[in-house]
mmCIF file of C-alpha atoms in Angstrom:
data_model
loop_
_atom_site.group_PDB
_atom_site.id
_atom_site.type_symbol
_atom_site.label_atom_id
_atom_site.label_comp_id
_atom_site.label_asym_id
_atom_site.label_seq_id
_atom_site.Cartn_x
_atom_site.Cartn_y
_atom_site.Cartn_z
ATOM 1 C CA UNK A 1 -129.750 -56.727 61.081
ATOM 2 C CA UNK A 2 -126.062 -55.020 60.983
ATOM 3 C CA UNK A 3 -125.764 -55.778 57.289
ATOM 4 C CA UNK A 4 -129.203 -53.858 56.690
ATOM 5 C CA UNK A 5 -128.202 -50.949 58.676
ATOM 6 C CA UNK A 6 -124.880 -50.776 57.091
ATOM 7 C CA UNK A 7 -126.456 -50.792 53.586
ATOM 8 C CA UNK A 8 -128.933 -48.182 54.611
ATOM 9 C CA UNK A 9 -126.076 -45.961 55.739
ATOM 10 C CA UNK A 10 -124.349 -46.343 52.554
ATOM 11 C CA UNK A 11 -127.159 -45.436 50.554
ATOM 12 C CA UNK A 12 -128.341 -42.595 52.668
ATOM 13 C CA UNK A 13 -125.239 -40.899 53.754
ATOM 14 C CA UNK A 14 -124.964 -38.427 56.207
ATOM 15 C CA UNK A 15 -128.681 -37.731 55.650
ATOM 16 C CA UNK A 16 -129.442 -41.460 56.440
ATOM 17 C CA UNK A 17 -127.353 -41.185 59.555
ATOM 18 C CA UNK A 18 -129.635 -37.959 60.656
ATOM 19 C CA UNK A 19 -132.610 -39.976 59.998
ATOM 20 C CA UNK A 20 -131.889 -43.119 61.603
ATOM 21 C CA UNK A 21 -130.780 -41.234 64.804
ATOM 22 C CA UNK A 22 -133.988 -39.327 64.763
ATOM 23 C CA UNK A 23 -135.913 -42.693 64.688
ATOM 24 C CA UNK A 24 -133.565 -44.073 67.359
ATOM 25 C CA UNK A 25 -134.530 -41.148 69.700
ATOM 26 C CA UNK A 26 -138.305 -41.335 68.944
ATOM 27 C CA UNK A 27 -138.872 -45.069 69.080
ATOM 28 C CA UNK A 28 -135.964 -46.879 69.084
ATOM 29 C CA UNK A 29 -136.050 -49.721 66.356
ATOM 30 C CA UNK A 30 -132.227 -49.784 65.795
ATOM 31 C CA UNK A 31 -129.710 -49.186 68.880
ATOM 32 C CA UNK A 32 -127.663 -46.184 68.146
ATOM 33 C CA UNK A 33 -124.515 -48.621 68.927
ATOM 34 C CA UNK A 34 -125.203 -50.492 65.587
ATOM 35 C CA UNK A 35 -125.993 -47.252 63.602
ATOM 36 C CA UNK A 36 -122.683 -45.526 64.809
ATOM 37 C CA UNK A 37 -120.843 -48.573 64.314
ATOM 38 C CA UNK A 38 -122.031 -49.078 60.511
ATOM 39 C CA UNK A 39 -121.507 -45.342 59.844
ATOM 40 C CA UNK A 40 -117.972 -45.541 61.136
ATOM 41 C CA UNK A 41 -117.207 -48.505 58.750
ATOM 42 C CA UNK A 42 -118.425 -46.206 56.092
ATOM 43 C CA UNK A 43 -116.255 -43.307 57.216
ATOM 44 C CA UNK A 44 -113.340 -45.543 57.163
ATOM 45 C CA UNK A 45 -114.044 -46.557 53.618
ATOM 46 C CA UNK A 46 -114.141 -42.787 52.483
ATOM 47 C CA UNK A 47 -117.727 -42.918 52.349
ATOM 48 C CA UNK A 48 -118.249 -39.902 54.640
ATOM 49 C CA UNK A 49 -116.519 -37.497 56.826
ATOM 50 C CA UNK A 50 -115.991 -38.833 60.597
ATOM 51 C CA UNK A 51 -116.271 -35.177 61.850
ATOM 52 C CA UNK A 52 -119.568 -34.464 59.742
ATOM 53 C CA UNK A 53 -120.768 -37.883 60.694
ATOM 54 C CA UNK A 54 -120.873 -37.268 64.349
ATOM 55 C CA UNK A 55 -122.253 -33.880 63.684
ATOM 56 C CA UNK A 56 -125.070 -35.084 61.882
ATOM 57 C CA UNK A 57 -125.558 -37.902 64.495
ATOM 58 C CA UNK A 58 -125.628 -35.567 67.244
ATOM 59 C CA UNK A 59 -128.280 -33.177 65.240
ATOM 60 C CA UNK A 60 -130.551 -36.469 64.804
ATOM 61 C CA UNK A 61 -130.375 -37.121 68.551
ATOM 62 C CA UNK A 62 -131.599 -33.606 69.479
ATOM 63 C CA UNK A 63 -134.227 -33.493 66.672
ATOM 64 C CA UNK A 64 -135.652 -36.731 68.028
ATOM 65 C CA UNK A 65 -135.263 -35.711 71.844
ATOM 66 C CA UNK A 66 -137.016 -32.390 71.053
ATOM 67 C CA UNK A 67 -140.346 -34.381 70.635
ATOM 68 C CA UNK A 68 -139.990 -35.994 73.889
ATOM 69 C CA UNK A 69 -138.779 -33.031 76.039
ATOM 70 C CA UNK A 70 -141.552 -30.701 74.368
ATOM 71 C CA UNK A 71 -144.151 -33.519 74.957
ATOM 72 C CA UNK A 72 -143.014 -33.626 78.524
ATOM 73 C CA UNK A 73 -143.027 -29.820 79.034
ATOM 74 C CA UNK A 74 -146.499 -29.575 77.377
ATOM 75 C CA UNK A 75 -147.781 -32.199 79.808
ATOM 76 C CA UNK A 76 -146.235 -31.091 82.851
ATOM 77 C CA UNK A 77 -146.069 -33.325 86.045
ATOM 78 C CA UNK A 78 -149.600 -32.796 87.342
ATOM 79 C CA UNK A 79 -151.126 -33.546 84.023
ATOM 80 C CA UNK A 80 -149.200 -36.531 83.344
ATOM 81 C CA UNK A 81 -150.092 -38.061 86.904
ATOM 82 C CA UNK A 82 -153.437 -39.091 86.095
ATOM 83 C CA UNK A 83 -151.920 -40.949 82.843
ATOM 84 C CA UNK A 84 -149.246 -42.906 85.202
ATOM 85 C CA UNK A 85 -152.035 -43.610 87.509
ATOM 86 C CA UNK A 86 -154.204 -44.949 84.942
ATOM 87 C CA UNK A 87 -151.422 -46.743 82.592
ATOM 88 C CA UNK A 88 -148.381 -46.571 84.464
ATOM 89 C CA UNK A 89 -148.653 -50.535 85.209
ATOM 90 C CA UNK A 90 -148.168 -51.354 81.721
ATOM 91 C CA UNK A 91 -144.711 -49.756 81.936
ATOM 92 C CA UNK A 92 -144.156 -50.903 85.592
ATOM 93 C CA UNK A 93 -144.169 -47.226 86.785
ATOM 94 C CA UNK A 94 -146.340 -45.824 89.639
ATOM 95 C CA UNK A 95 -146.715 -42.241 90.741
ATOM 96 C CA UNK A 96 -143.932 -42.692 93.490
ATOM 97 C CA UNK A 97 -141.495 -43.848 90.679
ATOM 98 C CA UNK A 98 -142.588 -40.386 88.947
ATOM 99 C CA UNK A 99 -141.959 -38.346 92.093
ATOM 100 C CA UNK A 100 -138.366 -40.101 92.404
ATOM 101 C CA UNK A 101 -137.562 -39.328 88.786
ATOM 102 C CA UNK A 102 -138.586 -35.850 88.926
ATOM 103 C CA UNK A 103 -136.969 -35.113 92.333
ATOM 104 C CA UNK A 104 -133.815 -36.582 90.859
ATOM 105 C CA UNK A 105 -133.860 -34.283 87.794
ATOM 106 C CA UNK A 106 -134.465 -31.373 90.036
ATOM 107 C CA UNK A 107 -131.386 -31.998 91.793
ATOM 108 C CA UNK A 108 -129.153 -33.719 89.341
ATOM 109 C CA UNK A 109 -130.387 -32.250 85.983
ATOM 110 C CA UNK A 110 -127.609 -31.530 83.735
ATOM 111 C CA UNK A 111 -125.413 -34.438 84.973
ATOM 112 C CA UNK A 112 -128.192 -36.929 84.810
ATOM 113 C CA UNK A 113 -129.131 -35.700 81.338
ATOM 114 C CA UNK A 114 -125.324 -36.114 80.164
ATOM 115 C CA UNK A 115 -124.667 -39.346 81.536
ATOM 116 C CA UNK A 116 -128.180 -40.566 80.519
ATOM 117 C CA UNK A 117 -127.319 -40.304 76.919
ATOM 118 C CA UNK A 118 -124.761 -43.385 77.260
ATOM 119 C CA UNK A 119 -127.568 -45.789 78.641
ATOM 120 C CA UNK A 120 -130.021 -47.734 76.375
ATOM 121 C CA UNK A 121 -133.480 -46.899 77.077
ATOM 122 C CA UNK A 122 -132.597 -44.205 79.561
ATOM 123 C CA UNK A 123 -131.454 -41.650 76.874
ATOM 124 C CA UNK A 124 -134.904 -41.668 75.319
ATOM 125 C CA UNK A 125 -136.975 -41.925 78.422
ATOM 126 C CA UNK A 126 -135.093 -39.287 80.400
ATOM 127 C CA UNK A 127 -136.404 -36.497 78.042
ATOM 128 C CA UNK A 128 -139.953 -36.865 79.179
ATOM 129 C CA UNK A 129 -139.273 -35.697 82.902
ATOM 130 C CA UNK A 130 -136.591 -33.250 81.811
ATOM 131 C CA UNK A 131 -139.547 -31.325 79.892
ATOM 132 C CA UNK A 132 -142.069 -32.132 82.701
ATOM 133 C CA UNK A 133 -139.857 -30.527 85.412
ATOM 134 C CA UNK A 134 -139.227 -27.465 83.006
ATOM 135 C CA UNK A 135 -135.389 -27.883 82.866
ATOM 136 C CA UNK A 136 -134.343 -24.799 80.850
ATOM 137 C CA UNK A 137 -134.337 -25.618 77.149
ATOM 138 C CA UNK A 138 -130.799 -24.318 76.795
ATOM 139 C CA UNK A 139 -129.538 -26.625 79.580
ATOM 140 C CA UNK A 140 -131.289 -29.736 78.411
ATOM 141 C CA UNK A 141 -130.167 -29.386 74.835
ATOM 142 C CA UNK A 142 -126.638 -28.241 75.745
ATOM 143 C CA UNK A 143 -126.057 -31.167 77.890
ATOM 144 C CA UNK A 144 -128.032 -33.702 75.659
ATOM 145 C CA UNK A 145 -125.652 -32.740 72.917
ATOM 146 C CA UNK A 146 -122.364 -32.560 75.009
ATOM 147 C CA UNK A 147 -123.158 -36.385 76.296
ATOM 148 C CA UNK A 148 -124.303 -37.521 73.026
ATOM 149 C CA UNK A 149 -121.258 -36.283 71.233
ATOM 150 C CA UNK A 150 -119.169 -37.972 73.627
ATOM 151 C CA UNK A 151 -120.874 -41.330 73.269
ATOM 152 C CA UNK A 152 -121.446 -41.309 69.553
ATOM 153 C CA UNK A 153 -117.581 -39.898 68.839
ATOM 154 C CA UNK A 154 -116.695 -43.121 70.872
ATOM 155 C CA UNK A 155 -118.970 -45.445 68.900
ATOM 156 C CA UNK A 156 -117.925 -44.100 65.440
ATOM 157 C CA UNK A 157 -114.471 -44.274 66.316
ATOM 158 C CA UNK A 158 -114.782 -47.895 67.349
ATOM 159 C CA UNK A 159 -116.263 -48.504 63.969
ATOM 160 C CA UNK A 160 -113.736 -46.608 62.183
ATOM 161 C CA UNK A 161 -110.610 -48.458 63.558
ATOM 162 C CA UNK A 162 -112.568 -51.942 63.228
ATOM 163 C CA UNK A 163 -113.074 -51.391 59.642
ATOM 164 C CA UNK A 164 -110.332 -53.845 58.551
ATOM 165 C CA UNK A 165 -112.191 -56.426 60.718
ATOM 166 C CA UNK A 166 -115.685 -55.792 59.139
ATOM 167 C CA UNK A 167 -116.284 -59.531 58.436
ATOM 168 C CA UNK A 168 -115.537 -60.569 61.768
ATOM 169 C CA UNK A 169 -117.400 -57.844 63.634
ATOM 170 C CA UNK A 170 -120.599 -58.479 61.618
ATOM 171 C CA UNK A 171 -120.605 -62.045 62.770
ATOM 172 C CA UNK A 172 -120.757 -61.204 66.254
ATOM 173 C CA UNK A 173 -122.742 -57.849 66.388
ATOM 174 C CA UNK A 174 -125.816 -59.118 64.710
ATOM 175 C CA UNK A 175 -126.406 -62.152 67.112
ATOM 176 C CA UNK A 176 -125.568 -59.848 70.106
ATOM 177 C CA UNK A 177 -128.230 -57.350 68.792
ATOM 178 C CA UNK A 178 -130.983 -60.016 69.040
ATOM 179 C CA UNK A 179 -129.632 -61.005 72.490
ATOM 180 C CA UNK A 180 -130.108 -57.617 73.429
ATOM 181 C CA UNK A 181 -133.695 -57.379 71.931
ATOM 182 C CA UNK A 182 -134.533 -60.726 73.928
ATOM 183 C CA UNK A 183 -133.286 -59.304 77.223
ATOM 184 C CA UNK A 184 -135.197 -56.336 76.717
ATOM 185 C CA UNK A 185 -138.369 -58.162 75.846
ATOM 186 C CA UNK A 186 -137.878 -60.605 78.656
ATOM 187 C CA UNK A 187 -137.287 -57.773 81.160
ATOM 188 C CA UNK A 188 -140.416 -55.886 80.209
ATOM 189 C CA UNK A 189 -142.676 -59.075 80.650
ATOM 190 C CA UNK A 190 -140.807 -59.549 84.000
ATOM 191 C CA UNK A 191 -141.550 -55.848 85.019
ATOM 192 C CA UNK A 192 -145.030 -55.965 83.744
ATOM 193 C CA UNK A 193 -145.965 -59.125 85.921
ATOM 194 C CA UNK A 194 -144.580 -57.391 88.824
ATOM 195 C CA UNK A 195 -146.496 -54.249 88.362
ATOM 196 C CA UNK A 196 -149.749 -55.993 87.894
ATOM 197 C CA UNK A 197 -149.105 -58.001 91.078
ATOM 198 C CA UNK A 198 -148.061 -54.914 93.153
ATOM 199 C CA UNK A 199 -151.387 -53.343 91.618
ATOM 200 C CA UNK A 200 -153.427 -56.246 92.814
ATOM 201 C CA UNK A 201 -151.690 -56.324 96.504
ATOM 202 C CA UNK A 202 -152.772 -52.401 96.624
ATOM 203 C CA UNK A 203 -156.346 -53.125 95.757
ATOM 204 C CA UNK A 204 -156.619 -56.093 98.284
ATOM 205 C CA UNK A 205 -155.030 -53.952 101.147
ATOM 206 C CA UNK A 206 -157.480 -50.737 100.113
#
């Protein structure tokens, strides 16, 4: 996987980084950790500017999150609630979870958005409730850009300074990526089983 990402970054340049970051934030097929590490390697080889690399990566992040934030804003909490009631168990989410998330964002919105950019899964999912509680667009996009810039710069620099150890890094990053995928799938299966048990107990109690 890591070698494939590296080849795609080399072939697509800055616009390739932009496209990968859009996809990573729409429906994460490739973690940003891999994208930015590979891009940092490319920058170290002189294939692209490190500064422009971070700028295009942040722009791709904003473009990907624009979809989820605007979708959440269009749906609104009350329009989204019936969807959670009907389909939430497939994602181990119930209405009280939705209430907790929206309350947290109303209270800690900018901070939660900024810090959330540094955690896999959270960085994409947080955009929907942020839109639903109608956090102002300027606040959302500013703090998304800020949090993303800090995290993506760190990843790009890590790739940049590890360039001379590329062969060693490639050897452990790719297996680690598959481990992350396996843990994510296993975690989802466990959450799904728990959600169905919780829904069954509620039906029996009701």
